PDB file of C-alpha atoms in Angstrom:
ATOM      1  CA  MET A 259      82.579 121.223 111.583  1.00 39.00           C
ATOM      2  CA  GLU A 260      82.539 118.660 114.356  1.00 47.00           C
ATOM      3  CA  SER A 261      82.964 115.063 113.326  1.00 48.00           C
ATOM      4  CA  PRO A 262      79.963 112.785 113.878  1.00 46.00           C
ATOM      5  CA  TYR A 263      82.357 110.515 115.766  1.00 45.00           C
ATOM      6  CA  ASN A 264      83.004 113.052 118.548  1.00 48.00           C
ATOM      7  CA  GLU A 265      79.696 112.164 120.207  1.00 50.00           C
ATOM      8  CA  ILE A 266      80.595 108.467 120.078  1.00 47.00           C
ATOM      9  CA  LEU A 267      84.193 108.920 121.219  1.00 51.00           C
ATOM     10  CA  SER A 268      83.580 111.391 124.021  1.00 53.00           C
ATOM     11  CA  PRO A 269      82.593 108.735 126.611  1.00 53.00           C
ATOM     12  CA  ILE A 270      85.671 106.666 125.766  1.00 54.00           C
ATOM     13  CA  PHE A 271      87.922 109.365 127.190  1.00 53.00           C
ATOM     14  CA  ARG A 272      86.021 109.401 130.462  1.00 56.00           C
ATOM     15  CA  VAL A 273      86.889 105.800 131.320  1.00 55.00           C
ATOM     16  CA  ASN A 274      90.062 104.742 133.072  1.00 59.00           C
ATOM     17  CA  ASP A 275      92.980 103.143 131.251  1.00 57.00           C
ATOM     18  CA  ALA A 276      92.075  99.607 132.324  1.00 62.00           C
ATOM     19  CA  THR A 277      88.529  99.985 131.003  1.00 60.00           C
ATOM     20  CA  PHE A 278      89.787 101.455 127.743  1.00 57.00           C
ATOM     21  CA  ALA A 279      92.254  98.566 127.357  1.00 59.00           C
ATOM     22  CA  MET A 280      89.426  96.114 128.054  1.00 57.00           C
ATOM     23  CA  LEU A 281      87.283  97.752 125.349  1.00 57.00           C
ATOM     24  CA  LEU A 282      90.114  97.320 122.860  1.00 57.00           C
ATOM     25  CA  ASP A 283      90.658  93.718 123.957  1.00 59.00           C
ATOM     26  CA  GLN A 284      86.944  92.974 123.642  1.00 53.00           C
ATOM     27  CA  GLY A 285      86.845  94.057 120.040  1.00 55.00           C
ATOM     28  CA  VAL A 286      86.243  97.782 119.848  1.00 53.00           C
ATOM     29  CA  HIS A 287      87.839  98.402 116.471  1.00 53.00           C
ATOM     30  CA  PHE A 288      88.802 101.673 114.883  1.00 52.00           C
ATOM     31  CA  GLU A 289      90.223 100.245 111.688  1.00 52.00           C
ATOM     32  CA  ASN A 290      88.751 100.122 108.205  1.00 47.00           C
ATOM     33  CA  GLU A 291      89.857 100.938 104.677  1.00 46.00           C
ATOM     34  CA  THR A 292      90.079 104.683 105.247  1.00 46.00           C
ATOM     35  CA  THR A 293      92.579 106.509 107.391  1.00 46.00           C
ATOM     36  CA  LYS A 294      91.301 110.043 106.951  1.00 51.00           C
ATOM     37  CA  ILE A 295      90.618 112.481 109.778  1.00 48.00           C
ATOM     38  CA  ASN A 296      86.869 111.849 109.955  1.00 54.00           C
ATOM     39  CA  HIS A 297      87.534 108.182 110.623  1.00 62.00           C
ATOM     40  CA  PRO A 298      86.979 107.176 114.269  1.00 68.00           C
ATOM     41  CA  LEU A 299      90.587 105.988 114.647  1.00 68.00           C
ATOM     42  CA  ALA A 300      91.930 109.366 113.621  1.00 73.00           C
ATOM     43  CA  GLN A 301      89.437 111.086 115.906  1.00 76.00           C
ATOM     44  CA  ALA A 302      90.429 108.873 118.846  1.00 78.00           C
ATOM     45  CA  ILE A 303      94.126 109.573 118.317  1.00 82.00           C
ATOM     46  CA  ARG A 304      93.603 113.290 117.808  1.00 83.00           C
ATOM     47  CA  GLU A 305      91.427 113.456 120.940  1.00 82.00           C
ATOM     48  CA  ALA A 306      94.013 111.554 122.998  1.00 84.00           C
ATOM     49  CA  ILE A 307      96.718 113.983 121.849  1.00 89.00           C
ATOM     50  CA  SER A 308      94.705 117.173 122.344  1.00 87.00           C
ATOM     51  CA  LYS A 309      93.551 116.142 125.823  1.00 86.00           C
ATOM     52  CA  ASP A 310      97.030 114.904 126.779  1.00 89.00           C
ATOM     53  CA  HIS A 311      95.798 111.337 127.387  1.00 86.00           C
ATOM     54  CA  ILE A 312      99.221 109.777 126.911  1.00 89.00           C
ATOM     55  CA  SER A 313      98.160 106.442 128.416  1.00 85.00           C
ATOM     56  CA  ILE A 314      95.245 106.112 125.970  1.00 82.00           C
ATOM     57  CA  LEU A 315      97.488 107.065 123.063  1.00 86.00           C
ATOM     58  CA  LYS A 316      99.934 104.366 124.181  1.00 86.00           C
ATOM     59  CA  LEU A 317      97.086 101.841 124.289  1.00 81.00           C
ATOM     60  CA  LEU A 318      96.046 102.758 120.746  1.00 80.00           C
ATOM     61  CA  LEU A 319      99.650 102.439 119.576  1.00 80.00           C
ATOM     62  CA  THR A 320     100.176  99.173 121.470  1.00 76.00           C
ATOM     63  CA  LYS A 321      97.162  97.716 119.697  1.00 66.00           C
ATOM     64  CA  SER A 322      98.791  98.716 116.377  1.00 59.00           C
ATOM     65  CA  TYR A 323      96.325 101.476 115.698  1.00 55.00           C
ATOM     66  CA  GLY A 324      97.154 104.619 113.916  1.00 63.00           C
ATOM     67  CA  ILE A 325     100.771 105.671 113.706  1.00 75.00           C
ATOM     68  CA  ASN A 326     100.239 106.200 109.958  1.00 76.00           C
ATOM     69  CA  VAL A 327      96.721 107.631 110.043  1.00 80.00           C
ATOM     70  CA  GLU A 328      96.487 110.912 108.093  1.00 82.00           C
ATOM     71  CA  ASP A 329      94.090 113.808 107.938  1.00 83.00           C
ATOM     72  CA  GLY A 330      92.890 115.473 104.742  1.00 83.00           C
ATOM     73  CA  GLU A 331      96.073 117.554 104.637  1.00 88.00           C
ATOM     74  CA  GLY A 332      98.311 114.467 104.729  1.00 88.00           C
ATOM     75  CA  ARG A 333      99.337 115.087 108.335  1.00 89.00           C
ATOM     76  CA  THR A 334      99.933 112.291 110.836  1.00 89.00           C
ATOM     77  CA  PRO A 335      99.623 112.236 114.641  1.00 91.00           C
ATOM     78  CA  LEU A 336     103.062 113.885 114.899  1.00 94.00           C
ATOM     79  CA  PHE A 337     101.674 117.016 113.223  1.00 94.00           C
ATOM     80  CA  TRP A 338      98.669 116.909 115.564  1.00 92.00           C
ATOM     81  CA  ALA A 339     100.942 116.713 118.610  1.00 94.00           C
ATOM     82  CA  ILE A 340     102.870 119.732 117.312  1.00 94.00           C
ATOM     83  CA  ASP A 341      99.597 121.584 116.738  1.00 92.00           C
ATOM     84  CA  SER A 342      98.509 120.739 120.302  1.00 91.00           C
ATOM     85  CA  ARG A 343     101.914 121.839 121.612  1.00 91.00           C
ATOM     86  CA  ARG A 344     102.390 118.517 123.405  1.00 90.00           C
ATOM     87  CA  GLU A 345     106.119 117.845 123.614  1.00 92.00           C
ATOM     88  CA  ASN A 346     105.546 114.607 125.543  1.00 93.00           C
ATOM     89  CA  MET A 347     103.307 113.356 122.722  1.00 93.00           C
ATOM     90  CA  ILE A 348     105.861 114.392 120.093  1.00 95.00           C
ATOM     91  CA  ASN A 349     108.529 112.312 121.806  1.00 96.00           C
ATOM     92  CA  LEU A 350     106.187 109.350 122.251  1.00 94.00           C
ATOM     93  CA  LEU A 351     105.123 109.381 118.597  1.00 94.00           C
ATOM     94  CA  LEU A 352     108.725 109.613 117.422  1.00 95.00           C
ATOM     95  CA  ASP A 353     109.641 106.736 119.737  1.00 94.00           C
ATOM     96  CA  TRP A 354     106.836 104.714 118.128  1.00 91.00           C
ATOM     97  CA  GLY A 355     108.101 105.480 114.632  1.00 89.00           C
ATOM     98  CA  ASP A 356     106.062 108.382 113.295  1.00 90.00           C
ATOM     99  CA  ASN A 357     108.020 109.673 110.305  1.00 92.00           C
ATOM    100  CA  ILE A 358     109.892 112.845 111.280  1.00 95.00           C
ATOM    101  CA  GLU A 359     110.421 113.717 107.592  1.00 95.00           C
ATOM    102  CA  LEU A 360     106.925 112.944 106.271  1.00 93.00           C
ATOM    103  CA  LYS A 361     105.629 115.797 104.140  1.00 94.00           C
ATOM    104  CA  ASP A 362     102.011 116.885 104.096  1.00 94.00           C
ATOM    105  CA  LYS A 363     100.218 117.904 100.900  1.00 93.00           C
ATOM    106  CA  TYR A 364     102.043 121.264 100.998  1.00 94.00           C
ATOM    107  CA  ASP A 365     105.424 119.509 101.323  1.00 94.00           C
ATOM    108  CA  CYS A 366     105.759 120.752 104.909  1.00 94.00           C
ATOM    109  CA  THR A 367     107.614 118.493 107.325  1.00 96.00           C
ATOM    110  CA  PRO A 368     106.770 118.332 111.034  1.00 96.00           C
ATOM    111  CA  LEU A 369     109.756 120.613 111.739  1.00 96.00           C
ATOM    112  CA  MET A 370     108.505 123.192 109.273  1.00 94.00           C
ATOM    113  CA  TYR A 371     105.049 122.977 110.805  1.00 92.00           C
ATOM    114  CA  ALA A 372     106.564 123.491 114.269  1.00 94.00           C
ATOM    115  CA  THR A 373     108.399 126.638 113.120  1.00 91.00           C
ATOM    116  CA  PHE A 374     105.031 128.212 112.307  1.00 85.00           C
ATOM    117  CA  GLN A 375     104.050 127.783 115.974  1.00 80.00           C
ATOM    118  CA  GLY A 376     106.071 130.857 116.929  1.00 69.00           C
ATOM    119  CA  PRO A 377     106.858 130.943 120.646  1.00 65.00           C
ATOM    120  CA  TYR A 378     106.784 127.151 121.082  1.00 73.00           C
ATOM    121  CA  LEU A 379     110.431 126.693 120.192  1.00 83.00           C
ATOM    122  CA  SER A 380     110.790 123.713 122.500  1.00 90.00           C
ATOM    123  CA  ASN A 381     108.957 121.651 119.860  1.00 92.00           C
ATOM    124  CA  VAL A 382     111.412 122.861 117.211  1.00 92.00           C
ATOM    125  CA  LYS A 383     114.325 121.954 119.472  1.00 93.00           C
ATOM    126  CA  THR A 384     112.848 118.509 120.169  1.00 94.00           C
ATOM    127  CA  LEU A 385     112.495 117.789 116.450  1.00 96.00           C
ATOM    128  CA  LEU A 386     116.010 119.053 115.705  1.00 95.00           C
ATOM    129  CA  ASP A 387     117.423 116.960 118.558  1.00 96.00           C
ATOM    130  CA  ARG A 388     115.643 113.953 117.042  1.00 96.00           C
ATOM    131  CA  GLY A 389     117.279 114.517 113.635  1.00 96.00           C
ATOM    132  CA  ALA A 390     114.760 116.526 111.611  1.00 96.00           C
ATOM    133  CA  ASP A 391     116.132 118.036 108.393  1.00 96.00           C
ATOM    134  CA  ILE A 392     116.407 121.810 108.834  1.00 94.00           C
ATOM    135  CA  ASP A 393     116.949 122.280 105.085  1.00 94.00           C
ATOM    136  CA  ALA A 394     113.868 120.397 103.763  1.00 94.00           C
ATOM    137  CA  LYS A 395     111.848 122.597 101.413  1.00 95.00           C
ATOM    138  CA  ASN A 396     108.096 122.987 100.992  1.00 93.00           C
ATOM    139  CA  ILE A 397     106.221 123.744  97.755  1.00 93.00           C
ATOM    140  CA  GLU A 398     107.104 127.442  98.118  1.00 93.00           C
ATOM    141  CA  GLY A 399     110.805 126.637  98.443  1.00 94.00           C
ATOM    142  CA  SER A 400     110.955 127.613 102.117  1.00 93.00           C
ATOM    143  CA  SER A 401     112.860 125.538 104.650  1.00 93.00           C
ATOM    144  CA  PRO A 402     112.542 125.454 108.443  1.00 91.00           C
ATOM    145  CA  LEU A 403     115.823 127.366 108.629  1.00 89.00           C
ATOM    146  CA  SER A 404     114.596 130.117 106.291  1.00 91.00           C
ATOM    147  CA  ILE A 405     111.331 130.382 108.246  1.00 87.00           C
ATOM    148  CA  ILE A 406     113.190 130.669 111.558  1.00 83.00           C
ATOM    149  CA  LYS A 407     115.488 133.334 110.086  1.00 85.00           C
ATOM    150  CA  LYS A 408     112.480 135.287 108.847  1.00 84.00           C
ATOM    151  CA  ILE A 409     110.753 135.087 112.255  1.00 79.00           C
ATOM    152  CA  PHE A 410     113.784 136.292 114.202  1.00 78.00           C
ATOM    153  CA  LEU A 411     115.486 138.619 111.752  1.00 81.00           C
ATOM    154  CA  ASP A 412     112.554 140.472 110.189  1.00 69.00           C
TER     155      ASP A 412
END
């Protein structure tokens, strides 16, 4: 189901970076007590990632919005960048401090999540190059290494 915030946020992504920065400077706030996916902050970040608006994502991060925002599955923007197959966003989020070892509600790390993406091994390589734990286990006892072995050896 579409979030009610999509209608509100859609015009934001049609403005240029300077206008978006001005909106943030003039008091457009995304923060409140919740950081779940239906919150406008999470929607803005997810939209910036999925549409590859790296400059808008940087503006949100510069204004201290959202590096720790989670969805209902306990996933942060790093997971969303992996899901969108945006290697540039993955690197940016890691540079800004998104937790490479954070586990979602299924105990999956971003690396484990990336291994499920199949042919997008560049994301797996990026996470490994950045120090992700290849032996971390999820609630089923699987690790990224065991998942990769299963994909390529079965």
